[in-house]
Amino acid sequence: MKIVLGSGAQHLKNEIEEKSQSYKKEFLEVEIKKFPDGEKYVRVLGEGEEAIIVQSTYSPQDEHLIELLLLGDALKEKGFKKLIAVVPYLAYSRQDRVTKDGEPISVRAVMKAIGIYYDELYVFDLHNPKTLEFFPGKAVNLSPARAIASYFKDKLGEGIVLAPDKGALERARAVAEILGVEFSHFEKKRISPTEVQMTPVDIDVTGKNVLIVDDIISTGGTMIRAANILKEMGAKKIYVTATHGVFAKGAIERVSKAVDELAVTNTIPTPVSKISIVPDILKL
Ligand code: R5P
């Protein structure tokens, strides 16, 4: 099995190189550059039958997506029989339904396009796992729970894992079960047209360390709100994690100021991407 790294996976290169031998994966060289007008150019420089293409589609998302398609086309042209796309962060996954007449289901469009070339698709912590069914081949949603749990194990101790809302409860449960600690979620209650109250459900956080787990941090608003409530309730240390650090401008600083530690996985390269999903990729 050959492994190809797109531009959206260069931040994982050193670690993959270090560990790839023990996982029996060999690199396949590709040339990737841009034409003067900005269009991408790719060229596959080796041979093979099967390949795993790692390409995270963070900003510039569209460029990374196009490159993934071009690599797929080039590899098929070279005679590769089986192609596996590993897309640690899948762009457009949050638009998973039509909310206003005339909108697309963007995640469906993206998955169908990838499915033209790729036989299998592996993503991490997809915003809505049900949308995997849009991919025409085998599609798998990998969980970063083991990596997150091992990073926070000693820091959290006998603490609590919390999801910022009910929708993220399964993420909190997965991490808590590995750590053997309690878990719950925040519940949002509307107390006036402009005010929403957030409270952790059926759990006492007083004097305990808390780890808040979500799939994405964007503006950081959700995490900061949750952290402030936990402080008011007398929580001890507050740790915040997510699979994908999408981070709007200034969000890392804002969240870091509000909590004891912020650490996300390296599906997207950021200054706080301290938790590695590379071992999960190399196991494929
Ligand atoms: C929402 O559905 C997601 O799971 C995250 O909770 C959300 O994207 C976080 O956004 P922000 O950091 O802007 O509050």
mmCIF file of C-alpha atoms and ligand atoms in Angstrom:
data_model
loop_
_atom_site.group_PDB
_atom_site.id
_atom_site.type_symbol
_atom_site.label_atom_id
_atom_site.label_comp_id
_atom_site.label_asym_id
_atom_site.label_seq_id
_atom_site.Cartn_x
_atom_site.Cartn_y
_atom_site.Cartn_z
ATOM 1 C CA MET A 1 0.000 0.000 0.000
ATOM 2 C CA LYS A 2 1.457 3.370 -1.069
ATOM 3 C CA ILE A 3 0.794 6.554 0.838
ATOM 4 C CA VAL A 4 0.421 9.936 -0.855
ATOM 5 C CA LEU A 5 0.352 13.212 1.028
ATOM 6 C CA GLY A 6 -1.476 16.149 -0.521
ATOM 7 C CA SER A 7 -0.789 19.788 0.345
ATOM 8 C CA GLY A 8 -3.414 19.499 3.076
ATOM 9 C CA ALA A 9 -1.414 16.806 4.865
ATOM 10 C CA GLN A 10 2.089 18.274 4.808
ATOM 11 C CA HIS A 11 1.805 19.131 8.509
ATOM 12 C CA LEU A 12 1.575 15.373 9.210
ATOM 13 C CA LYS A 13 4.553 14.458 6.991
ATOM 14 C CA ASN A 14 7.311 14.217 9.617
ATOM 15 C CA GLU A 15 5.270 12.091 11.957
ATOM 16 C CA ILE A 16 4.007 9.852 9.150
ATOM 17 C CA GLU A 17 7.579 9.463 7.843
ATOM 18 C CA GLU A 18 8.840 8.556 11.312
ATOM 19 C CA LYS A 19 6.143 5.974 11.912
ATOM 20 C CA SER A 20 5.312 4.667 8.423
ATOM 21 C CA GLN A 21 7.926 1.876 8.377
ATOM 22 C CA SER A 22 6.552 0.147 11.408
ATOM 23 C CA TYR A 23 3.102 0.275 9.763
ATOM 24 C CA LYS A 24 4.524 -1.052 6.448
ATOM 25 C CA LYS A 25 3.531 1.963 4.367
ATOM 26 C CA GLU A 26 5.696 3.329 1.578
ATOM 27 C CA PHE A 27 5.572 6.912 0.307
ATOM 28 C CA LEU A 28 4.643 7.633 -3.280
ATOM 29 C CA GLU A 29 6.211 10.830 -4.597
ATOM 30 C CA VAL A 30 3.955 13.396 -6.213
ATOM 31 C CA GLU A 31 4.744 16.765 -7.670
ATOM 32 C CA ILE A 32 2.259 19.441 -6.702
ATOM 33 C CA LYS A 33 2.496 23.026 -7.846
ATOM 34 C CA LYS A 34 0.409 25.896 -9.140
ATOM 35 C CA PHE A 35 0.169 27.294 -12.630
ATOM 36 C CA PRO A 36 0.762 31.054 -12.852
ATOM 37 C CA ASP A 37 -3.014 31.621 -12.934
ATOM 38 C CA GLY A 38 -3.434 29.762 -9.631
ATOM 39 C CA GLU A 39 -4.724 26.433 -10.980
ATOM 40 C CA LYS A 40 -3.260 23.310 -9.389
ATOM 41 C CA TYR A 41 -0.902 20.929 -11.207
ATOM 42 C CA VAL A 42 -0.208 17.434 -9.888
ATOM 43 C CA ARG A 43 1.961 14.614 -11.206
ATOM 44 C CA VAL A 44 2.360 11.136 -9.743
ATOM 45 C CA LEU A 45 5.991 9.975 -9.836
ATOM 46 C CA GLY A 46 5.704 6.287 -8.969
ATOM 47 C CA GLU A 47 3.829 3.112 -9.671
ATOM 48 C CA GLY A 48 1.548 0.867 -7.667
ATOM 49 C CA GLU A 49 -1.780 -0.870 -7.328
ATOM 50 C CA GLU A 50 -3.295 0.620 -4.197
ATOM 51 C CA ALA A 51 -2.816 3.963 -2.494
ATOM 52 C CA ILE A 52 -3.981 5.909 0.524
ATOM 53 C CA ILE A 53 -4.221 9.619 -0.230
ATOM 54 C CA VAL A 54 -4.178 11.830 2.844
ATOM 55 C CA GLN A 55 -5.635 15.268 2.267
ATOM 56 C CA SER A 56 -7.246 17.413 4.920
ATOM 57 C CA THR A 57 -9.512 20.040 3.400
ATOM 58 C CA TYR A 58 -9.077 23.022 5.698
ATOM 59 C CA SER A 59 -8.689 26.540 4.306
ATOM 60 C CA PRO A 60 -8.144 27.004 1.366
ATOM 61 C CA GLN A 61 -10.757 24.226 1.309
ATOM 62 C CA ASP A 62 -11.625 24.392 -2.371
ATOM 63 C CA GLU A 63 -8.002 24.160 -3.421
ATOM 64 C CA HIS A 64 -7.472 21.081 -1.249
ATOM 65 C CA LEU A 65 -10.632 19.470 -2.579
ATOM 66 C CA ILE A 66 -9.674 20.057 -6.218
ATOM 67 C CA GLU A 67 -6.208 18.691 -5.525
ATOM 68 C CA LEU A 68 -7.743 15.520 -4.057
ATOM 69 C CA LEU A 69 -9.750 15.033 -7.249
ATOM 70 C CA LEU A 70 -6.734 15.697 -9.480
ATOM 71 C CA LEU A 71 -4.652 13.192 -7.494
ATOM 72 C CA GLY A 72 -7.450 10.647 -7.877
ATOM 73 C CA ASP A 73 -7.561 11.179 -11.619
ATOM 74 C CA ALA A 74 -3.764 10.995 -11.964
ATOM 75 C CA LEU A 75 -3.523 7.799 -9.914
ATOM 76 C CA LYS A 76 -6.286 6.092 -11.904
ATOM 77 C CA GLU A 77 -4.550 7.202 -15.110
ATOM 78 C CA LYS A 78 -1.364 5.536 -13.804
ATOM 79 C CA GLY A 79 -3.295 2.304 -13.411
ATOM 80 C CA PHE A 80 -3.898 2.270 -9.640
ATOM 81 C CA LYS A 81 -6.730 -0.146 -8.937
ATOM 82 C CA LYS A 82 -7.795 0.905 -5.461
ATOM 83 C CA LEU A 83 -7.724 4.388 -3.972
ATOM 84 C CA ILE A 84 -8.490 5.256 -0.373
ATOM 85 C CA ALA A 85 -9.097 8.891 0.550
ATOM 86 C CA VAL A 86 -8.258 9.858 4.114
ATOM 87 C CA VAL A 87 -9.702 13.295 4.694
ATOM 88 C CA PRO A 88 -9.056 14.154 8.358
ATOM 89 C CA TYR A 89 -11.182 17.318 8.125
ATOM 90 C CA LEU A 90 -13.891 17.202 5.498
ATOM 91 C CA ALA A 91 -14.829 20.686 4.350
ATOM 92 C CA TYR A 92 -18.499 21.506 3.802
ATOM 93 C CA SER A 93 -19.593 18.795 6.232
ATOM 94 C CA ARG A 94 -21.609 21.261 8.320
ATOM 95 C CA GLN A 95 -24.046 22.014 5.493
ATOM 96 C CA ASP A 96 -25.807 18.667 5.802
ATOM 97 C CA ARG A 97 -29.402 19.688 5.111
ATOM 98 C CA VAL A 98 -31.505 22.161 3.184
ATOM 99 C CA THR A 99 -32.635 24.887 5.560
ATOM 100 C CA LYS A 100 -33.821 27.359 2.917
ATOM 101 C CA ASP A 101 -35.379 26.483 -0.415
ATOM 102 C CA GLY A 102 -32.772 26.471 -3.153
ATOM 103 C CA GLU A 103 -29.780 25.403 -1.028
ATOM 104 C CA PRO A 104 -27.551 22.402 -1.765
ATOM 105 C CA ILE A 105 -26.643 19.622 0.653
ATOM 106 C CA SER A 106 -23.007 20.613 0.343
ATOM 107 C CA VAL A 107 -21.591 17.549 2.104
ATOM 108 C CA ARG A 108 -23.411 15.340 -0.412
ATOM 109 C CA ALA A 109 -21.920 17.240 -3.362
ATOM 110 C CA VAL A 110 -18.421 16.882 -1.911
ATOM 111 C CA MET A 111 -18.772 13.190 -1.076
ATOM 112 C CA LYS A 112 -20.163 12.360 -4.504
ATOM 113 C CA ALA A 113 -17.298 14.177 -6.210
ATOM 114 C CA ILE A 114 -14.693 12.299 -4.116
ATOM 115 C CA GLY A 115 -16.546 9.057 -4.921
ATOM 116 C CA ILE A 116 -15.844 9.481 -8.647
ATOM 117 C CA TYR A 117 -12.223 8.409 -8.043
ATOM 118 C CA TYR A 118 -11.993 6.933 -4.574
ATOM 119 C CA ASP A 119 -13.200 3.496 -3.504
ATOM 120 C CA GLU A 120 -13.085 4.207 0.210
ATOM 121 C CA LEU A 121 -13.335 7.348 2.303
ATOM 122 C CA TYR A 122 -12.114 7.769 5.893
ATOM 123 C CA VAL A 123 -12.884 10.955 7.795
ATOM 124 C CA PHE A 124 -12.522 11.959 11.427
ATOM 125 C CA ASP A 125 -15.460 12.902 13.615
ATOM 126 C CA LEU A 126 -17.834 13.913 10.843
ATOM 127 C CA HIS A 127 -20.236 16.642 11.924
ATOM 128 C CA ASN A 128 -23.228 14.462 11.050
ATOM 129 C CA PRO A 129 -22.168 10.785 10.725
ATOM 130 C CA LYS A 130 -25.423 9.969 8.901
ATOM 131 C CA THR A 131 -24.123 11.890 5.883
ATOM 132 C CA LEU A 132 -21.570 9.112 5.250
ATOM 133 C CA GLU A 133 -24.315 7.442 3.255
ATOM 134 C CA PHE A 134 -23.831 10.035 0.507
ATOM 135 C CA PHE A 135 -20.460 8.488 -0.373
ATOM 136 C CA PRO A 136 -20.973 5.842 -3.056
ATOM 137 C CA GLY A 137 -18.332 3.399 -1.680
ATOM 138 C CA LYS A 138 -17.214 2.323 1.775
ATOM 139 C CA ALA A 139 -17.147 5.324 4.110
ATOM 140 C CA VAL A 140 -15.890 5.301 7.693
ATOM 141 C CA ASN A 141 -16.056 7.897 10.440
ATOM 142 C CA LEU A 142 -12.948 7.514 12.620
ATOM 143 C CA SER A 143 -13.073 8.576 16.239
ATOM 144 C CA PRO A 144 -10.269 10.603 17.822
ATOM 145 C CA ALA A 145 -11.518 9.590 21.295
ATOM 146 C CA ARG A 146 -8.517 7.371 22.102
ATOM 147 C CA ALA A 147 -6.007 10.074 21.180
ATOM 148 C CA ILE A 148 -7.937 12.744 23.112
ATOM 149 C CA ALA A 149 -8.337 10.498 26.156
ATOM 150 C CA SER A 150 -4.671 9.632 26.280
ATOM 151 C CA TYR A 151 -3.666 13.317 26.015
ATOM 152 C CA PHE A 152 -5.907 14.401 28.895
ATOM 153 C CA LYS A 153 -5.717 11.268 31.085
ATOM 154 C CA ASP A 154 -3.267 12.568 33.699
ATOM 155 C CA LYS A 155 -4.507 16.160 33.600
ATOM 156 C CA LEU A 156 -8.166 15.241 34.121
ATOM 157 C CA GLY A 157 -7.656 12.565 36.769
ATOM 158 C CA GLU A 158 -10.993 11.621 38.321
ATOM 159 C CA GLY A 159 -12.700 14.569 36.608
ATOM 160 C CA ILE A 160 -15.737 14.828 34.361
ATOM 161 C CA VAL A 161 -16.137 14.890 30.575
ATOM 162 C CA LEU A 162 -18.841 17.217 29.276
ATOM 163 C CA ALA A 163 -20.364 17.822 25.865
ATOM 164 C CA PRO A 164 -21.368 21.459 25.201
ATOM 165 C CA ASP A 165 -24.763 20.249 23.947
ATOM 166 C CA LYS A 166 -26.773 17.059 23.681
ATOM 167 C CA GLY A 167 -25.711 16.562 20.056
ATOM 168 C CA ALA A 168 -22.090 16.101 21.147
ATOM 169 C CA LEU A 169 -22.899 13.665 23.961
ATOM 170 C CA GLU A 170 -21.608 10.600 22.102
ATOM 171 C CA ARG A 171 -18.227 12.297 21.738
ATOM 172 C CA ALA A 172 -18.061 12.958 25.474
ATOM 173 C CA ARG A 173 -19.222 9.417 26.220
ATOM 174 C CA ALA A 174 -16.502 7.887 23.992
ATOM 175 C CA VAL A 175 -13.723 9.829 25.745
ATOM 176 C CA ALA A 176 -15.171 9.286 29.253
ATOM 177 C CA GLU A 177 -15.581 5.547 28.757
ATOM 178 C CA ILE A 178 -11.924 5.169 27.785
ATOM 179 C CA LEU A 179 -10.911 7.186 30.859
ATOM 180 C CA GLY A 180 -13.422 5.486 33.124
ATOM 181 C CA VAL A 181 -14.866 8.807 34.361
ATOM 182 C CA GLU A 182 -18.334 10.378 34.534
ATOM 183 C CA PHE A 183 -19.792 12.273 31.601
ATOM 184 C CA SER A 184 -22.780 14.459 30.802
ATOM 185 C CA HIS A 185 -23.795 17.356 28.582
ATOM 186 C CA PHE A 186 -24.960 20.941 28.845
ATOM 187 C CA GLU A 187 -28.588 21.695 28.253
ATOM 188 C CA LYS A 188 -29.691 24.954 26.721
ATOM 189 C CA LYS A 189 -32.816 26.516 28.197
ATOM 190 C CA ARG A 190 -34.330 29.642 26.684
ATOM 191 C CA ILE A 191 -35.206 31.967 29.565
ATOM 192 C CA SER A 192 -36.128 35.012 27.489
ATOM 193 C CA PRO A 193 -36.224 35.844 23.773
ATOM 194 C CA THR A 194 -32.608 37.026 24.034
ATOM 195 C CA GLU A 195 -31.206 34.871 26.829
ATOM 196 C CA VAL A 196 -30.231 31.211 26.796
ATOM 197 C CA GLN A 197 -29.182 29.471 29.988
ATOM 198 C CA MET A 198 -26.688 26.607 29.771
ATOM 199 C CA THR A 199 -26.393 24.082 32.612
ATOM 200 C CA PRO A 200 -24.669 20.710 32.900
ATOM 201 C CA VAL A 201 -27.302 18.005 33.272
ATOM 202 C CA ASP A 202 -27.445 15.788 36.392
ATOM 203 C CA ILE A 203 -23.837 16.249 37.413
ATOM 204 C CA ASP A 204 -22.000 18.168 40.137
ATOM 205 C CA VAL A 205 -18.860 19.855 38.858
ATOM 206 C CA THR A 206 -17.893 21.546 42.143
ATOM 207 C CA GLY A 207 -14.206 21.042 42.881
ATOM 208 C CA LYS A 208 -13.745 18.726 39.903
ATOM 209 C CA ASN A 209 -11.606 18.965 36.798
ATOM 210 C CA VAL A 210 -13.718 19.124 33.651
ATOM 211 C CA LEU A 211 -12.898 18.338 30.016
ATOM 212 C CA ILE A 212 -15.317 19.783 27.433
ATOM 213 C CA VAL A 213 -15.364 17.852 24.140
ATOM 214 C CA ASP A 214 -16.826 19.005 20.812
ATOM 215 C CA ASP A 215 -16.298 18.230 17.130
ATOM 216 C CA ILE A 216 -15.446 21.745 15.977
ATOM 217 C CA ILE A 217 -14.315 24.993 17.550
ATOM 218 C CA SER A 218 -14.923 27.932 15.255
ATOM 219 C CA THR A 219 -15.461 31.288 16.962
ATOM 220 C CA GLY A 220 -14.922 29.653 20.348
ATOM 221 C CA GLY A 221 -18.198 31.125 21.618
ATOM 222 C CA THR A 222 -19.677 27.753 22.618
ATOM 223 C CA MET A 223 -16.618 26.697 24.623
ATOM 224 C CA ILE A 224 -16.129 30.077 26.319
ATOM 225 C CA ARG A 225 -19.771 30.150 27.421
ATOM 226 C CA ALA A 226 -19.522 26.618 28.791
ATOM 227 C CA ALA A 227 -16.218 27.338 30.563
ATOM 228 C CA ASN A 228 -17.552 30.486 32.236
ATOM 229 C CA ILE A 229 -20.572 28.602 33.566
ATOM 230 C CA LEU A 230 -18.325 25.853 34.934
ATOM 231 C CA LYS A 231 -16.169 28.453 36.700
ATOM 232 C CA GLU A 232 -19.258 30.000 38.304
ATOM 233 C CA MET A 233 -20.296 26.521 39.441
ATOM 234 C CA GLY A 234 -16.950 25.987 41.144
ATOM 235 C CA ALA A 235 -15.210 23.601 38.755
ATOM 236 C CA LYS A 236 -11.479 23.174 39.406
ATOM 237 C CA LYS A 237 -9.458 22.996 36.165
ATOM 238 C CA ILE A 238 -11.246 23.444 32.847
ATOM 239 C CA TYR A 239 -9.822 21.753 29.767
ATOM 240 C CA VAL A 240 -11.245 22.196 26.293
ATOM 241 C CA THR A 241 -10.793 19.949 23.286
ATOM 242 C CA ALA A 242 -12.244 19.340 19.836
ATOM 243 C CA THR A 243 -11.384 17.232 16.838
ATOM 244 C CA HIS A 244 -11.237 20.090 14.371
ATOM 245 C CA GLY A 245 -9.742 23.464 15.260
ATOM 246 C CA VAL A 246 -11.340 25.536 12.528
ATOM 247 C CA PHE A 247 -10.666 28.673 14.630
ATOM 248 C CA ALA A 248 -11.937 32.018 13.389
ATOM 249 C CA LYS A 249 -9.508 34.921 13.840
ATOM 250 C CA GLY A 250 -8.626 35.447 17.513
ATOM 251 C CA ALA A 251 -10.521 32.346 18.688
ATOM 252 C CA ILE A 252 -7.445 30.472 19.982
ATOM 253 C CA GLU A 253 -6.466 33.423 22.168
ATOM 254 C CA ARG A 254 -10.033 33.989 23.411
ATOM 255 C CA VAL A 255 -10.606 30.342 24.333
ATOM 256 C CA SER A 256 -7.118 29.928 25.843
ATOM 257 C CA LYS A 257 -7.732 32.917 28.115
ATOM 258 C CA ALA A 258 -10.995 31.431 29.382
ATOM 259 C CA VAL A 259 -9.734 27.934 30.231
ATOM 260 C CA ASP A 260 -6.764 26.096 31.776
ATOM 261 C CA GLU A 261 -5.801 24.378 28.532
ATOM 262 C CA LEU A 262 -7.024 24.204 24.959
ATOM 263 C CA ALA A 263 -5.792 21.298 22.819
ATOM 264 C CA VAL A 264 -7.276 19.986 19.573
ATOM 265 C CA THR A 265 -6.246 17.206 17.190
ATOM 266 C CA ASN A 266 -4.050 17.779 14.169
ATOM 267 C CA THR A 267 -6.728 17.212 11.511
ATOM 268 C CA ILE A 268 -6.032 20.909 10.883
ATOM 269 C CA PRO A 269 -2.638 22.459 11.676
ATOM 270 C CA THR A 270 -2.946 25.143 14.370
ATOM 271 C CA PRO A 271 -0.725 26.264 17.272
ATOM 272 C CA VAL A 272 -2.874 24.129 19.629
ATOM 273 C CA SER A 273 -3.093 20.971 17.474
ATOM 274 C CA LYS A 274 -1.285 18.934 20.122
ATOM 275 C CA ILE A 275 -3.178 15.634 19.771
ATOM 276 C CA SER A 276 -2.138 13.400 16.891
ATOM 277 C CA ILE A 277 -4.433 11.312 14.725
ATOM 278 C CA VAL A 278 -1.491 9.959 12.665
ATOM 279 C CA PRO A 279 -1.448 6.525 14.393
ATOM 280 C CA ASP A 280 -5.134 6.114 13.451
ATOM 281 C CA ILE A 281 -4.307 6.887 9.808
ATOM 282 C CA LEU A 282 -1.363 4.506 9.686
ATOM 283 C CA LYS A 283 -3.459 1.673 11.087
ATOM 284 C CA LEU A 284 -5.658 1.708 7.947
HETATM 285 C C1 R5P B 1 -22.064 22.884 16.235
HETATM 286 O O1 R5P B 1 -22.963 22.211 15.796
HETATM 287 C C2 R5P B 1 -20.690 22.350 16.394
HETATM 288 O O2 R5P B 1 -20.728 21.050 16.928
HETATM 289 C C3 R5P B 1 -19.846 23.237 17.291
HETATM 290 O O3 R5P B 1 -20.439 23.268 18.587
HETATM 291 C C4 R5P B 1 -19.795 24.635 16.739
HETATM 292 O O4 R5P B 1 -19.345 24.617 15.403
HETATM 293 C C5 R5P B 1 -18.862 25.507 17.565
HETATM 294 O O5 R5P B 1 -18.872 26.779 17.049
HETATM 295 P P1 R5P B 1 -18.283 28.024 17.824
HETATM 296 O O6 R5P B 1 -16.861 27.697 18.218
HETATM 297 O O7 R5P B 1 -18.360 29.139 16.825
HETATM 298 O O8 R5P B 1 -19.142 28.281 19.014
#
